[in-house]
Amino acid sequence: MTQATTKRAPKFLAYSAVMDVLLVLVFALSGRSSHHESLSAGGVLTTAWPFLAALALGWLLTRNWRQPVSLWPQGVCIWLITVAGGMALRILSGETAQTPFVIVATLVLGVFLLGQRLIGARVARRGTTR
């Protein structure tokens, strides 16, 4: 991220935080839907909470509020922390984390969490060139 986009980071803070949470919820919703599980708010939150907690930890550890649409290192670290932490919390809470689920979660959350940062960074760069 350039110095100009770093100065504009507060404008992208809300975007990045909201998108991260929404995308983790979409991940949980799509997973429950594909397994024909309840799509109630409680059901989705039951699936999403470990990943949302790990996402929050990722934000804290990377201090993502400083550069909320930075792909490297913040975005990559948040993605990996969200996956690893989410899986660890699932297992600790008595749920499973079978290999196919870990692979799908890693890929889908990678596309979601890194993709939204790529879009945000592109918008930030476009705004500095005008």
PDB file of C-alpha atoms in Angstrom:
ATOM      1  CA  MET A   1       0.000   0.000   0.000  1.00  0.00           C
ATOM      2  CA  THR A   2       1.387   3.412  -0.873  1.00  0.00           C
ATOM      3  CA  GLN A   3       1.695   6.279   1.580  1.00  0.00           C
ATOM      4  CA  ALA A   4      -1.326   7.947  -0.038  1.00  0.00           C
ATOM      5  CA  THR A   5      -3.501   4.874   0.455  1.00  0.00           C
ATOM      6  CA  THR A   6      -2.166   4.436   4.003  1.00  0.00           C
ATOM      7  CA  LYS A   7      -3.423   7.947   4.804  1.00  0.00           C
ATOM      8  CA  ARG A   8      -6.829   6.940   3.435  1.00  0.00           C
ATOM      9  CA  ALA A   9      -6.884   3.732   5.511  1.00  0.00           C
ATOM     10  CA  PRO A  10      -9.586   4.975   7.914  1.00  0.00           C
ATOM     11  CA  LYS A  11     -11.990   5.206   4.971  1.00  0.00           C
ATOM     12  CA  PHE A  12     -11.427   1.532   4.281  1.00  0.00           C
ATOM     13  CA  LEU A  13     -11.476   0.369   7.896  1.00  0.00           C
ATOM     14  CA  ALA A  14     -15.250  -0.039   8.090  1.00  0.00           C
ATOM     15  CA  TYR A  15     -15.343  -1.585   4.621  1.00  0.00           C
ATOM     16  CA  SER A  16     -12.743  -4.200   5.476  1.00  0.00           C
ATOM     17  CA  ALA A  17     -14.149  -5.052   8.918  1.00  0.00           C
ATOM     18  CA  VAL A  18     -17.725  -5.401   7.676  1.00  0.00           C
ATOM     19  CA  MET A  19     -16.681  -7.380   4.608  1.00  0.00           C
ATOM     20  CA  ASP A  20     -14.550  -9.781   6.658  1.00  0.00           C
ATOM     21  CA  VAL A  21     -17.430 -10.516   9.035  1.00  0.00           C
ATOM     22  CA  LEU A  22     -19.992 -10.814   6.241  1.00  0.00           C
ATOM     23  CA  LEU A  23     -17.765 -13.108   4.212  1.00  0.00           C
ATOM     24  CA  VAL A  24     -17.145 -15.426   7.176  1.00  0.00           C
ATOM     25  CA  LEU A  25     -20.928 -15.536   7.681  1.00  0.00           C
ATOM     26  CA  VAL A  26     -21.435 -16.297   3.971  1.00  0.00           C
ATOM     27  CA  PHE A  27     -18.850 -19.084   4.293  1.00  0.00           C
ATOM     28  CA  ALA A  28     -20.766 -20.587   7.238  1.00  0.00           C
ATOM     29  CA  LEU A  29     -24.127 -20.135   5.503  1.00  0.00           C
ATOM     30  CA  SER A  30     -22.927 -21.778   2.290  1.00  0.00           C
ATOM     31  CA  GLY A  31     -21.403 -24.682   4.194  1.00  0.00           C
ATOM     32  CA  ARG A  32     -24.587 -25.296   6.150  1.00  0.00           C
ATOM     33  CA  SER A  33     -26.643 -25.016   2.981  1.00  0.00           C
ATOM     34  CA  SER A  34     -24.496 -27.513   1.086  1.00  0.00           C
ATOM     35  CA  HIS A  35     -24.949 -30.007   3.939  1.00  0.00           C
ATOM     36  CA  HIS A  36     -28.695 -29.354   4.201  1.00  0.00           C
ATOM     37  CA  GLU A  37     -28.367 -28.039   7.759  1.00  0.00           C
ATOM     38  CA  SER A  38     -30.556 -25.407   9.374  1.00  0.00           C
ATOM     39  CA  LEU A  39     -30.036 -21.928   7.939  1.00  0.00           C
ATOM     40  CA  SER A  40     -31.397 -20.233  11.050  1.00  0.00           C
ATOM     41  CA  ALA A  41     -29.400 -17.369  12.517  1.00  0.00           C
ATOM     42  CA  GLY A  42     -28.469 -19.564  15.471  1.00  0.00           C
ATOM     43  CA  GLY A  43     -27.329 -22.392  13.231  1.00  0.00           C
ATOM     44  CA  VAL A  44     -25.184 -20.121  11.081  1.00  0.00           C
ATOM     45  CA  LEU A  45     -23.653 -18.477  14.149  1.00  0.00           C
ATOM     46  CA  THR A  46     -22.917 -21.891  15.645  1.00  0.00           C
ATOM     47  CA  THR A  47     -20.857 -22.697  12.560  1.00  0.00           C
ATOM     48  CA  ALA A  48     -19.349 -19.215  12.179  1.00  0.00           C
ATOM     49  CA  TRP A  49     -18.352 -18.311  15.743  1.00  0.00           C
ATOM     50  CA  PRO A  50     -14.962 -20.103  15.784  1.00  0.00           C
ATOM     51  CA  PHE A  51     -13.952 -18.390  12.562  1.00  0.00           C
ATOM     52  CA  LEU A  52     -15.293 -15.008  13.684  1.00  0.00           C
ATOM     53  CA  ALA A  53     -13.331 -15.290  16.946  1.00  0.00           C
ATOM     54  CA  ALA A  54     -10.174 -16.245  15.042  1.00  0.00           C
ATOM     55  CA  LEU A  55     -10.813 -13.397  12.585  1.00  0.00           C
ATOM     56  CA  ALA A  56     -10.939 -10.938  15.494  1.00  0.00           C
ATOM     57  CA  LEU A  57      -7.690 -12.378  16.830  1.00  0.00           C
ATOM     58  CA  GLY A  58      -6.136 -11.978  13.384  1.00  0.00           C
ATOM     59  CA  TRP A  59      -7.180  -8.340  13.271  1.00  0.00           C
ATOM     60  CA  LEU A  60      -5.617  -7.731  16.681  1.00  0.00           C
ATOM     61  CA  LEU A  61      -2.368  -9.557  15.984  1.00  0.00           C
ATOM     62  CA  THR A  62      -1.829  -7.852  12.624  1.00  0.00           C
ATOM     63  CA  ARG A  63      -3.107  -4.439  13.761  1.00  0.00           C
ATOM     64  CA  ASN A  64      -5.179  -4.495  10.620  1.00  0.00           C
ATOM     65  CA  TRP A  65      -6.795  -1.143  11.399  1.00  0.00           C
ATOM     66  CA  ARG A  66      -3.532   0.475  10.252  1.00  0.00           C
ATOM     67  CA  GLN A  67      -3.785  -0.865   6.680  1.00  0.00           C
ATOM     68  CA  PRO A  68      -7.181  -2.550   6.396  1.00  0.00           C
ATOM     69  CA  VAL A  69      -6.938  -3.476   2.710  1.00  0.00           C
ATOM     70  CA  SER A  70      -3.298  -4.552   2.732  1.00  0.00           C
ATOM     71  CA  LEU A  71      -2.863  -7.953   1.128  1.00  0.00           C
ATOM     72  CA  TRP A  72       0.604  -8.557   2.547  1.00  0.00           C
ATOM     73  CA  PRO A  73       1.280  -9.180   5.337  1.00  0.00           C
ATOM     74  CA  GLN A  74      -2.015  -8.302   7.058  1.00  0.00           C
ATOM     75  CA  GLY A  75      -4.426 -10.002   4.661  1.00  0.00           C
ATOM     76  CA  VAL A  76      -2.460 -13.234   4.347  1.00  0.00           C
ATOM     77  CA  CYS A  77      -1.906 -13.436   8.107  1.00  0.00           C
ATOM     78  CA  ILE A  78      -5.579 -12.742   8.865  1.00  0.00           C
ATOM     79  CA  TRP A  79      -6.607 -15.464   6.422  1.00  0.00           C
ATOM     80  CA  LEU A  80      -4.250 -18.046   7.925  1.00  0.00           C
ATOM     81  CA  ILE A  81      -5.118 -17.097  11.517  1.00  0.00           C
ATOM     82  CA  THR A  82      -8.825 -17.265  10.708  1.00  0.00           C
ATOM     83  CA  VAL A  83      -8.511 -20.757   9.227  1.00  0.00           C
ATOM     84  CA  ALA A  84      -6.105 -22.204  11.806  1.00  0.00           C
ATOM     85  CA  GLY A  85      -7.768 -20.540  14.790  1.00  0.00           C
ATOM     86  CA  GLY A  86     -11.248 -21.396  13.552  1.00  0.00           C
ATOM     87  CA  MET A  87     -10.298 -25.046  13.152  1.00  0.00           C
ATOM     88  CA  ALA A  88      -8.658 -25.144  16.581  1.00  0.00           C
ATOM     89  CA  LEU A  89     -11.734 -23.608  18.225  1.00  0.00           C
ATOM     90  CA  ARG A  90     -14.024 -26.035  16.377  1.00  0.00           C
ATOM     91  CA  ILE A  91     -12.038 -28.989  17.668  1.00  0.00           C
ATOM     92  CA  LEU A  92     -11.846 -27.582  21.209  1.00  0.00           C
ATOM     93  CA  SER A  93     -15.621 -27.125  21.208  1.00  0.00           C
ATOM     94  CA  GLY A  94     -16.217 -30.743  20.218  1.00  0.00           C
ATOM     95  CA  GLU A  95     -16.820 -30.279  16.491  1.00  0.00           C
ATOM     96  CA  THR A  96     -14.898 -31.976  13.723  1.00  0.00           C
ATOM     97  CA  ALA A  97     -12.312 -30.643  11.304  1.00  0.00           C
ATOM     98  CA  GLN A  98     -11.933 -33.358   8.710  1.00  0.00           C
ATOM     99  CA  THR A  99      -9.379 -32.876   5.941  1.00  0.00           C
ATOM    100  CA  PRO A 100     -11.883 -32.039   3.143  1.00  0.00           C
ATOM    101  CA  PHE A 101     -13.451 -29.361   5.359  1.00  0.00           C
ATOM    102  CA  VAL A 102     -10.043 -27.875   6.184  1.00  0.00           C
ATOM    103  CA  ILE A 103      -9.154 -27.742   2.477  1.00  0.00           C
ATOM    104  CA  VAL A 104     -12.467 -26.142   1.458  1.00  0.00           C
ATOM    105  CA  ALA A 105     -12.358 -23.661   4.348  1.00  0.00           C
ATOM    106  CA  THR A 106      -8.788 -22.685   3.500  1.00  0.00           C
ATOM    107  CA  LEU A 107      -9.609 -22.105  -0.162  1.00  0.00           C
ATOM    108  CA  VAL A 108     -12.957 -20.351   0.316  1.00  0.00           C
ATOM    109  CA  LEU A 109     -11.773 -18.097   3.133  1.00  0.00           C
ATOM    110  CA  GLY A 110      -8.641 -17.320   1.134  1.00  0.00           C
ATOM    111  CA  VAL A 111     -10.674 -16.209  -1.868  1.00  0.00           C
ATOM    112  CA  PHE A 112     -13.060 -14.238   0.341  1.00  0.00           C
ATOM    113  CA  LEU A 113     -10.627 -12.540   2.751  1.00  0.00           C
ATOM    114  CA  LEU A 114      -7.894 -11.871   0.217  1.00  0.00           C
ATOM    115  CA  GLY A 115     -10.297 -11.035  -2.599  1.00  0.00           C
ATOM    116  CA  GLN A 116     -12.057  -8.300  -0.682  1.00  0.00           C
ATOM    117  CA  ARG A 117      -8.664  -6.772   0.122  1.00  0.00           C
ATOM    118  CA  LEU A 118      -7.636  -6.838  -3.530  1.00  0.00           C
ATOM    119  CA  ILE A 119     -10.851  -5.030  -4.434  1.00  0.00           C
ATOM    120  CA  GLY A 120     -10.401  -2.504  -1.620  1.00  0.00           C
ATOM    121  CA  ALA A 121      -6.777  -1.858  -2.557  1.00  0.00           C
ATOM    122  CA  ARG A 122      -7.746  -1.350  -6.193  1.00  0.00           C
ATOM    123  CA  VAL A 123     -10.415   1.176  -5.195  1.00  0.00           C
ATOM    124  CA  ALA A 124      -7.923   2.912  -2.888  1.00  0.00           C
ATOM    125  CA  ARG A 125      -5.339   3.158  -5.689  1.00  0.00           C
ATOM    126  CA  ARG A 126      -7.943   4.435  -8.130  1.00  0.00           C
ATOM    127  CA  GLY A 127      -8.926   7.137  -5.659  1.00  0.00           C
ATOM    128  CA  THR A 128      -5.328   8.354  -5.308  1.00  0.00           C
ATOM    129  CA  THR A 129      -4.793   8.680  -9.047  1.00  0.00           C
ATOM    130  CA  ARG A 130      -7.712  11.031  -9.554  1.00  0.00           C
TER     131      ARG A 130
END
